[in-house]
JSON list of C-alpha atoms in Angstrom, two decimals:
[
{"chain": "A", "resi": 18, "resn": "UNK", "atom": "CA", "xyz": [0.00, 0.00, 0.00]},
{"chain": "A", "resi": 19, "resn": "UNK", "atom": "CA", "xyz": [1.02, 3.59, -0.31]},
{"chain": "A", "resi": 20, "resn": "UNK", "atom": "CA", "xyz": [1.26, 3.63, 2.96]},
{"chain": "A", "resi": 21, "resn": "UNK", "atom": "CA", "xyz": [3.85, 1.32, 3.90]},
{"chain": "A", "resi": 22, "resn": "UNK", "atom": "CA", "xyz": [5.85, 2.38, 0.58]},
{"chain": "A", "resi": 23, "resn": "UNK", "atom": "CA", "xyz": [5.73, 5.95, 2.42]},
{"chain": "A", "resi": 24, "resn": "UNK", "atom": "CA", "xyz": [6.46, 4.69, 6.03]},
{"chain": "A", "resi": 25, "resn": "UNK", "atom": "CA", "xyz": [9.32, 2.93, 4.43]},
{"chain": "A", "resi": 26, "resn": "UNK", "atom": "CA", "xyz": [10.48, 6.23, 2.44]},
{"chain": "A", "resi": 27, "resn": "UNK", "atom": "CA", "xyz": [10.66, 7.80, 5.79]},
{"chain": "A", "resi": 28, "resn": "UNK", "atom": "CA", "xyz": [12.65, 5.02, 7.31]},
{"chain": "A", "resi": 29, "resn": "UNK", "atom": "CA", "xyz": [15.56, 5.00, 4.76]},
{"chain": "A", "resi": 30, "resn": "UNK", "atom": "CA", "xyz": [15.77, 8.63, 4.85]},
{"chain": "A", "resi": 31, "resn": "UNK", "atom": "CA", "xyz": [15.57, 9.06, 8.51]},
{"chain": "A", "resi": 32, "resn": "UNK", "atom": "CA", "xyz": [18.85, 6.09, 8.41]},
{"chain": "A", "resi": 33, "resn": "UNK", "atom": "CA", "xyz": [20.78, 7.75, 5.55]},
{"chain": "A", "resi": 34, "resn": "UNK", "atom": "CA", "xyz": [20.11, 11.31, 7.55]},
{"chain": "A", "resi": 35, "resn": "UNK", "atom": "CA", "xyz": [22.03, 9.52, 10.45]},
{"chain": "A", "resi": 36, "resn": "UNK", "atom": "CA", "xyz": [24.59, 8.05, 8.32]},
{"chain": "A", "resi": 37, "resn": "UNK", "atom": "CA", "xyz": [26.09, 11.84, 7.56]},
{"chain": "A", "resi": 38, "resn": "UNK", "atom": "CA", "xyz": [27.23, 15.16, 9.19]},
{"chain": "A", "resi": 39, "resn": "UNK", "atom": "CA", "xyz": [24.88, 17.04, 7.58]},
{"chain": "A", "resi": 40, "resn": "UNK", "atom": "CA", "xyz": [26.18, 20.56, 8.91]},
{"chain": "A", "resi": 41, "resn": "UNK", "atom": "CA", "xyz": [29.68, 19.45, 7.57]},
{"chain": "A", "resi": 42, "resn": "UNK", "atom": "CA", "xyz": [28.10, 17.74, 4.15]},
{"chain": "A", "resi": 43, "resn": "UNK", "atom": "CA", "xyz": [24.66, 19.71, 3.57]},
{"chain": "A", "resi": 44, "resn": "UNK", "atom": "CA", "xyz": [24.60, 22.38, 5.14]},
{"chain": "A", "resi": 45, "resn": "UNK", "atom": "CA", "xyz": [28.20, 24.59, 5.17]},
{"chain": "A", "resi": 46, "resn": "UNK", "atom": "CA", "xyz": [28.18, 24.98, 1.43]},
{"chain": "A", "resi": 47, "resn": "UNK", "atom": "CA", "xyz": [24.39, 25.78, 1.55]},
{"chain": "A", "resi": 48, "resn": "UNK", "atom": "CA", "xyz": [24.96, 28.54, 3.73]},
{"chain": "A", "resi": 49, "resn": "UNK", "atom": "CA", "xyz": [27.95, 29.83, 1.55]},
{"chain": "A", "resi": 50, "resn": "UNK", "atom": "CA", "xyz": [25.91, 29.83, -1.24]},
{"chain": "A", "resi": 51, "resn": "UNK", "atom": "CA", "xyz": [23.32, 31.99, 0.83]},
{"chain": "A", "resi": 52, "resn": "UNK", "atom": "CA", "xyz": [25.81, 34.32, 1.65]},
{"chain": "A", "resi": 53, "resn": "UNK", "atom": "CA", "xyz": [26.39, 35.34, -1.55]},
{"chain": "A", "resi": 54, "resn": "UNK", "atom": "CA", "xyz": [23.08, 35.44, -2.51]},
{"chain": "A", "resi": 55, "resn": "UNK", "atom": "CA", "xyz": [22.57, 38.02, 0.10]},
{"chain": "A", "resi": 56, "resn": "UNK", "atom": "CA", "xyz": [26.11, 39.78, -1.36]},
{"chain": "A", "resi": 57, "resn": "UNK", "atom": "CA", "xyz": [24.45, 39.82, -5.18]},
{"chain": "A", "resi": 58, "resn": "UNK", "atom": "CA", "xyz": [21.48, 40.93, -3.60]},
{"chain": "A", "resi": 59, "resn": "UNK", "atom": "CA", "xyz": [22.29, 43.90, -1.59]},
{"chain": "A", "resi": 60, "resn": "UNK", "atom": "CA", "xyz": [24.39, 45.03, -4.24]},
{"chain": "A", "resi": 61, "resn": "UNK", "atom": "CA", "xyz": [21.09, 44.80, -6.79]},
{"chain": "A", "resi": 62, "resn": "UNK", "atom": "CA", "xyz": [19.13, 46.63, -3.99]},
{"chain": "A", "resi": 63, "resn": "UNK", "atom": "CA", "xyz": [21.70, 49.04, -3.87]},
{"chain": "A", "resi": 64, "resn": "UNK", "atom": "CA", "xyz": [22.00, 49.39, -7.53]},
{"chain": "A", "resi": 65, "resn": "UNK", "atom": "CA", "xyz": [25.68, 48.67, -7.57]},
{"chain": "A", "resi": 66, "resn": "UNK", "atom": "CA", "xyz": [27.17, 48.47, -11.02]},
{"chain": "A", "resi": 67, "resn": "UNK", "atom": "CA", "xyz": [28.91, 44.82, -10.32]},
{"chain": "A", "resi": 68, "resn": "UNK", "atom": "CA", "xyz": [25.13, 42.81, -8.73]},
{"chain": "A", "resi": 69, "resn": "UNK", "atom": "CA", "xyz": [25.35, 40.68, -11.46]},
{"chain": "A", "resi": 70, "resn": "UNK", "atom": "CA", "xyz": [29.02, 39.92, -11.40]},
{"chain": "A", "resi": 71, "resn": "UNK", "atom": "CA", "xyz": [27.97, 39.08, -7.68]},
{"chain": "A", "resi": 72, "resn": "UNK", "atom": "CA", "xyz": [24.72, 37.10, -8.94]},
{"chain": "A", "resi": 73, "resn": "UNK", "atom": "CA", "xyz": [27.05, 35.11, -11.23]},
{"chain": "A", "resi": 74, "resn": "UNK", "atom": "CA", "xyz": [29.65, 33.90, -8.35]},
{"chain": "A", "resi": 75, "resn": "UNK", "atom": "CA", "xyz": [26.60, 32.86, -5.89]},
{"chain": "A", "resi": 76, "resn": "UNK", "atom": "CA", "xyz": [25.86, 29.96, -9.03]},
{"chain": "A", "resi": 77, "resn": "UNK", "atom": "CA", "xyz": [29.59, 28.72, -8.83]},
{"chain": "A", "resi": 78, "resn": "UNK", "atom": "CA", "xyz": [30.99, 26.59, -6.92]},
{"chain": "A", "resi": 79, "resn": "UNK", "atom": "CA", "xyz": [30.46, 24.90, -4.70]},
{"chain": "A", "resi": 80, "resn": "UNK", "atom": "CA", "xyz": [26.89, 25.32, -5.95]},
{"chain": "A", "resi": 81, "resn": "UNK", "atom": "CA", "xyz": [25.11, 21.69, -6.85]},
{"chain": "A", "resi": 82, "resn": "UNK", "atom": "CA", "xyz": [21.20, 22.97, -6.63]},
{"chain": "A", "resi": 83, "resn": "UNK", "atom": "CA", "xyz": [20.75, 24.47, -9.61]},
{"chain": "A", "resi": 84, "resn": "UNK", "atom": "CA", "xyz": [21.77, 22.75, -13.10]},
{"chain": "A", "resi": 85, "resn": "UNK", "atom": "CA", "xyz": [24.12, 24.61, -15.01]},
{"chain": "A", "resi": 86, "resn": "UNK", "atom": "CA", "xyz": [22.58, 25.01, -18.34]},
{"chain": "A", "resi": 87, "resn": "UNK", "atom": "CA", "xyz": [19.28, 26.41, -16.34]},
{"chain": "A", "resi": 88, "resn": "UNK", "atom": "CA", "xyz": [21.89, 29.03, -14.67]},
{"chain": "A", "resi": 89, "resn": "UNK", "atom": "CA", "xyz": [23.81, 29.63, -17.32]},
{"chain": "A", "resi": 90, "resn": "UNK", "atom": "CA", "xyz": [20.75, 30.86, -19.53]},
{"chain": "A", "resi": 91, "resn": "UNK", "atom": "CA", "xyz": [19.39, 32.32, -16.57]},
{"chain": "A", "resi": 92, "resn": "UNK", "atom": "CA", "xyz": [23.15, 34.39, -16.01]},
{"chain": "A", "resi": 93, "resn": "UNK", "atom": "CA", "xyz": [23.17, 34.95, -20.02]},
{"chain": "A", "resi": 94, "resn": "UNK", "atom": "CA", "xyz": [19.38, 36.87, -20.00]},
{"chain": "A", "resi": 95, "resn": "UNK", "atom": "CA", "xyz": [20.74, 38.52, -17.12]},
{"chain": "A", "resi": 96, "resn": "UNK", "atom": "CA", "xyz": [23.78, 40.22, -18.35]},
{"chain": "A", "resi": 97, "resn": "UNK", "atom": "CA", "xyz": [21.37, 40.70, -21.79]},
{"chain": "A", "resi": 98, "resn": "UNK", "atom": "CA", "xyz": [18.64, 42.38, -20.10]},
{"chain": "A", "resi": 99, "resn": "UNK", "atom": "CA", "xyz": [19.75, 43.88, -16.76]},
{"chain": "A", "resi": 100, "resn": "UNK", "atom": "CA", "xyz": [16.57, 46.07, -16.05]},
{"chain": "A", "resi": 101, "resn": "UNK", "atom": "CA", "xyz": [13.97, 43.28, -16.71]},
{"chain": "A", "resi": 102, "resn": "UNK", "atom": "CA", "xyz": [16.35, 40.93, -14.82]},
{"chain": "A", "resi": 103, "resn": "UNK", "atom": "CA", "xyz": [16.75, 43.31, -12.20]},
{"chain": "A", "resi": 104, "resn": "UNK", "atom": "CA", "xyz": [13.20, 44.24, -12.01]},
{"chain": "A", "resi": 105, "resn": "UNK", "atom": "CA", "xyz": [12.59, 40.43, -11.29]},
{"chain": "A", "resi": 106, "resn": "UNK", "atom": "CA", "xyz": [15.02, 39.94, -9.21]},
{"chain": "A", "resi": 107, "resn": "UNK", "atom": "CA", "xyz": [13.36, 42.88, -7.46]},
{"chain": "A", "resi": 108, "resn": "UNK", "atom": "CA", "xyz": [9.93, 41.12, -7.21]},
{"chain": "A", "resi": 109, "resn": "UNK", "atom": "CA", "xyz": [11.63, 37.75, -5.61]},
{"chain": "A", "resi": 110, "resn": "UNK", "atom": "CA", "xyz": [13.88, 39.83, -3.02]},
{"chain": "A", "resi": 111, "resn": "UNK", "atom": "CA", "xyz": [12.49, 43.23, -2.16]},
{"chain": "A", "resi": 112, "resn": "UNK", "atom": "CA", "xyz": [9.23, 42.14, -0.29]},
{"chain": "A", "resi": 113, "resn": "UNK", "atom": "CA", "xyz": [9.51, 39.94, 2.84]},
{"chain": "A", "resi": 114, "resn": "UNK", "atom": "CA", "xyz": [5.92, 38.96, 2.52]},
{"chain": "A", "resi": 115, "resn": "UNK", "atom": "CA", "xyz": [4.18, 36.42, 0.43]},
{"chain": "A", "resi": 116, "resn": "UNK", "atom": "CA", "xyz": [6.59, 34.35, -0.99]},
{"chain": "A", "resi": 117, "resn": "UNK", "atom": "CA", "xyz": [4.68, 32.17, -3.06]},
{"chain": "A", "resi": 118, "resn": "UNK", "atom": "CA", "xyz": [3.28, 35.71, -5.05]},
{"chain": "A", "resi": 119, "resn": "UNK", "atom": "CA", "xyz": [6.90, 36.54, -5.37]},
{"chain": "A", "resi": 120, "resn": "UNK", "atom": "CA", "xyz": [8.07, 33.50, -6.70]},
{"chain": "A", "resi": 121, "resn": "UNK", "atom": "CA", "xyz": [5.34, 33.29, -9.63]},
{"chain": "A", "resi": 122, "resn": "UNK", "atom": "CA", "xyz": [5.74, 36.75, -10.47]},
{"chain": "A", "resi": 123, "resn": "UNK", "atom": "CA", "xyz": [9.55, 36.52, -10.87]},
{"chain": "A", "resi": 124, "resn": "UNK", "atom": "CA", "xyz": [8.99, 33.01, -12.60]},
{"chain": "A", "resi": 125, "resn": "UNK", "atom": "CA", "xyz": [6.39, 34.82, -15.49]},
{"chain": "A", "resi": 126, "resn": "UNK", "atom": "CA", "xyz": [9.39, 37.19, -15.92]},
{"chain": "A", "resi": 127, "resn": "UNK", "atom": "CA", "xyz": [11.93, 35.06, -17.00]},
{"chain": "A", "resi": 128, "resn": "UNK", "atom": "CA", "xyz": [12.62, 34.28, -20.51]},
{"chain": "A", "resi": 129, "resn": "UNK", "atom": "CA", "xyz": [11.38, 31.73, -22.66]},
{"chain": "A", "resi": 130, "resn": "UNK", "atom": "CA", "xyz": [14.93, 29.75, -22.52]},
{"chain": "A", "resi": 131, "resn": "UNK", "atom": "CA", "xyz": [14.43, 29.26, -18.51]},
{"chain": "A", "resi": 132, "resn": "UNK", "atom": "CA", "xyz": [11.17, 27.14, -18.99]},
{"chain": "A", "resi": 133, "resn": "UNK", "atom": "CA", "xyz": [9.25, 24.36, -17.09]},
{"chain": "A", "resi": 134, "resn": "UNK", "atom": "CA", "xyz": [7.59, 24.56, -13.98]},
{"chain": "A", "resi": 135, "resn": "UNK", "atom": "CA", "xyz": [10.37, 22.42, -12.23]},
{"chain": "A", "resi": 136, "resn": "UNK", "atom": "CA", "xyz": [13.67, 24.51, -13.59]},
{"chain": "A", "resi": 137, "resn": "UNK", "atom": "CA", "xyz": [11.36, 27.48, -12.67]},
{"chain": "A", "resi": 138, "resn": "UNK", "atom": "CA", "xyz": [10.92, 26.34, -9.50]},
{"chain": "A", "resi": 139, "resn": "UNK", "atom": "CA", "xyz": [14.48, 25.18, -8.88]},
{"chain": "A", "resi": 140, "resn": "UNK", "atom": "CA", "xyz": [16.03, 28.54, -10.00]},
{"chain": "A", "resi": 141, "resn": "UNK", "atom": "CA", "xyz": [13.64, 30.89, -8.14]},
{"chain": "A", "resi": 142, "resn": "UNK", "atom": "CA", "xyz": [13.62, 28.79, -4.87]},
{"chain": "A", "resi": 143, "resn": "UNK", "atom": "CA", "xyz": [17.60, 28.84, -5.09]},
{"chain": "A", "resi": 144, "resn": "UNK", "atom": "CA", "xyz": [17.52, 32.63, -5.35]},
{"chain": "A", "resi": 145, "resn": "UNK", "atom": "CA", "xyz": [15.01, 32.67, -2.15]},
{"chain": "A", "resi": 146, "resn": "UNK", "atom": "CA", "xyz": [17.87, 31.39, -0.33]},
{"chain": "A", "resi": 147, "resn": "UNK", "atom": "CA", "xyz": [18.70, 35.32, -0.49]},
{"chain": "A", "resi": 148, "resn": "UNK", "atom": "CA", "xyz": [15.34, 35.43, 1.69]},
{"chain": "A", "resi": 149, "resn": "UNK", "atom": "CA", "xyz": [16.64, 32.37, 4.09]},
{"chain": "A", "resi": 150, "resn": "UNK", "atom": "CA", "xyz": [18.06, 29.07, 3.34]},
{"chain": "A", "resi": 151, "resn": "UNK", "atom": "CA", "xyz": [16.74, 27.66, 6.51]},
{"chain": "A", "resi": 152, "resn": "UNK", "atom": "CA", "xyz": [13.35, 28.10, 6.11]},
{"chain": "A", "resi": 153, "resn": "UNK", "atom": "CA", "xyz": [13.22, 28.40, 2.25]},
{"chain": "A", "resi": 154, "resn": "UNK", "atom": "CA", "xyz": [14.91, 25.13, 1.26]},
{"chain": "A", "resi": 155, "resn": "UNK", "atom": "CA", "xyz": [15.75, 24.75, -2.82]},
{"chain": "A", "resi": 156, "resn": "UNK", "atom": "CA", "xyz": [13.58, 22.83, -4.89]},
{"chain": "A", "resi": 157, "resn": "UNK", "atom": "CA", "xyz": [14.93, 19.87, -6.75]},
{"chain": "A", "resi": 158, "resn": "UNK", "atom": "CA", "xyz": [12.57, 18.14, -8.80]},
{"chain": "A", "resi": 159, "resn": "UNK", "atom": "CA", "xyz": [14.70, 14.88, -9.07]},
{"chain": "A", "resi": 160, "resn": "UNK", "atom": "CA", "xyz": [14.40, 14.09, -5.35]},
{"chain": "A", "resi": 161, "resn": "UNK", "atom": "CA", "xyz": [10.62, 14.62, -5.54]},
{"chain": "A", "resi": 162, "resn": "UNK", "atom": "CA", "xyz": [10.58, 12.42, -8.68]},
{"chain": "A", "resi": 163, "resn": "UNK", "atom": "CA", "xyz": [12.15, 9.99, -6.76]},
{"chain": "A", "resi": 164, "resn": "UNK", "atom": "CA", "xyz": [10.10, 10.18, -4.15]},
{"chain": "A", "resi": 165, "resn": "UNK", "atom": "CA", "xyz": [7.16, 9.85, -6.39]},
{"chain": "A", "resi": 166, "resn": "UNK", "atom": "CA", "xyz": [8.55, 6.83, -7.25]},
{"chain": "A", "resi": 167, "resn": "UNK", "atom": "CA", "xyz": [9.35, 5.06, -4.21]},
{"chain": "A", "resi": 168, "resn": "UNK", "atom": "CA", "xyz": [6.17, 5.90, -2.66]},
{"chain": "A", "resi": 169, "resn": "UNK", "atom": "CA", "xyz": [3.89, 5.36, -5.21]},
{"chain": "A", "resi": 170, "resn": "UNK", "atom": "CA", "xyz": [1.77, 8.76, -4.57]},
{"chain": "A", "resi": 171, "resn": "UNK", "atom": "CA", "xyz": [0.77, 10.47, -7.89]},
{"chain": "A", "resi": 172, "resn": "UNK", "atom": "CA", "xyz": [3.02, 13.70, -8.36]},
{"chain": "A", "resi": 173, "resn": "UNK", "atom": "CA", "xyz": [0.50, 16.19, -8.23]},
{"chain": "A", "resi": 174, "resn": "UNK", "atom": "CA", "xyz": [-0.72, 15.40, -4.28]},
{"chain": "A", "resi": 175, "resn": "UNK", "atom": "CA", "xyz": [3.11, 15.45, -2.95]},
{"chain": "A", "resi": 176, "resn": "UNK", "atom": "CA", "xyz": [3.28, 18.71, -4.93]},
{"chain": "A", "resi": 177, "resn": "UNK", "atom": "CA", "xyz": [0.38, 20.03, -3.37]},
{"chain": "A", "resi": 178, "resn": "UNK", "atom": "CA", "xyz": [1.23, 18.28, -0.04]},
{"chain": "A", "resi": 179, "resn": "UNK", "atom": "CA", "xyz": [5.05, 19.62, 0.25]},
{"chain": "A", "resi": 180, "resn": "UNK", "atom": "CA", "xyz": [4.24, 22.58, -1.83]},
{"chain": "A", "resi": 181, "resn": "UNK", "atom": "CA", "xyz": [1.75, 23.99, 1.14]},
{"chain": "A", "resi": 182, "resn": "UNK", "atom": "CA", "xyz": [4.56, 22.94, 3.64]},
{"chain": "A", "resi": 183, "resn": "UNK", "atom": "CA", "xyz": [7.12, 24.84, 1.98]},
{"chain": "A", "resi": 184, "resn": "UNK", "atom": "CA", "xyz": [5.41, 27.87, 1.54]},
{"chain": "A", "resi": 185, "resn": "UNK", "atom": "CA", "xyz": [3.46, 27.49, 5.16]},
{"chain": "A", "resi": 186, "resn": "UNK", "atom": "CA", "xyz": [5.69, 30.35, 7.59]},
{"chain": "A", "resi": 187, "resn": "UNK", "atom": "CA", "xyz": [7.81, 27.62, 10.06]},
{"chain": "A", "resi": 188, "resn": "UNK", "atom": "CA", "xyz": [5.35, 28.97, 12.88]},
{"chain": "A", "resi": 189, "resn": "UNK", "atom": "CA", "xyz": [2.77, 27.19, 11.39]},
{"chain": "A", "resi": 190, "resn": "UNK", "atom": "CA", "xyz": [4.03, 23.79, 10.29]},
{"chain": "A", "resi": 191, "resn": "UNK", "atom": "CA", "xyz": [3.34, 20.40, 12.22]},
{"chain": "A", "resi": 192, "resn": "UNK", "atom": "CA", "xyz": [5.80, 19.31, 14.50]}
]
């Protein structure tokens, strides 16, 4: 049952959570890569000349969230079209409120080569690191596909499911 495939999920990943330091494997580089989010965006909010030089080191390494063809055409309409990218950027970063607006208004800004709900939602959830990494994890849609997978749920009710989690203010989410 879909049950016991998801009790079992939950099982291997509790295990494999125990098999690692995750502040010296997961989390470290996460919180570098926030760090310069927060650099780039400062600088944007600041309307430094050099926020996109700064935009374009927070998707280096050690960065492994985002793929880099979706960053690199992402980078490549950025340095093309620095108001509209800016303006987006904006949206995402400027308001500390609802998130969820934020990300689908920066998401209908992008161009047509950064397309598909789930490098959409990779590449906007990475820059909401900017807005914090601890409570704003980054979407990856393999994990969730994988998940799908293992536990047999259909796609859209985990989306729905984690999706209201995700977006839900920590204050507010089950223990």
């Amino acid at each position: 049952s879909k049950t016991v495939r998801w009790e079992s999920l939950i099982h291997w990943a509790a295990r494999f959570a125990e098999s690692l330091d995750f502040d010296a494997e997961e989390r470290q580089y996460k919180l570098e890569i926030r760090d310069r989010l927060l650099t780039a965006r400062d600088a944007l909010l600041t309307d430094e000349p050099d926020w996109s030089q700064l935009l374009r080191r927070a998707f280096g390494s050690p960065n492994n969230l985002t793929a880099w063809r979706t960053h690199a055409a992402f980078l490549d309409w950025v340095d093309a079209h620095r108001e509209a990218a800016r303006s987006a950027l904006l949206t995402l970063w400027e308001s500390e409120g609802d998130l969820a607006g934020a990300i689908n208004s920066f998401c209908a800004a992008l161009p047509k080569d950064v397309s598909g709900t789930g490098t959409q939602a990779n590449l906007a959830s990475f820059l909401a690191a900017a807005r914090g990494i601890e409570q704003h994890p980054v979407y990856r849609v393999t994990a969730f596909t994988t998940a799908y997978g293992l536990t047999g749920w259909p796609h859209r009710a985990i989306v729905k499911t984690c999706g209201s989690i995700l977006v839900r203010p920590r204050s507010r989410r089950a223990a």
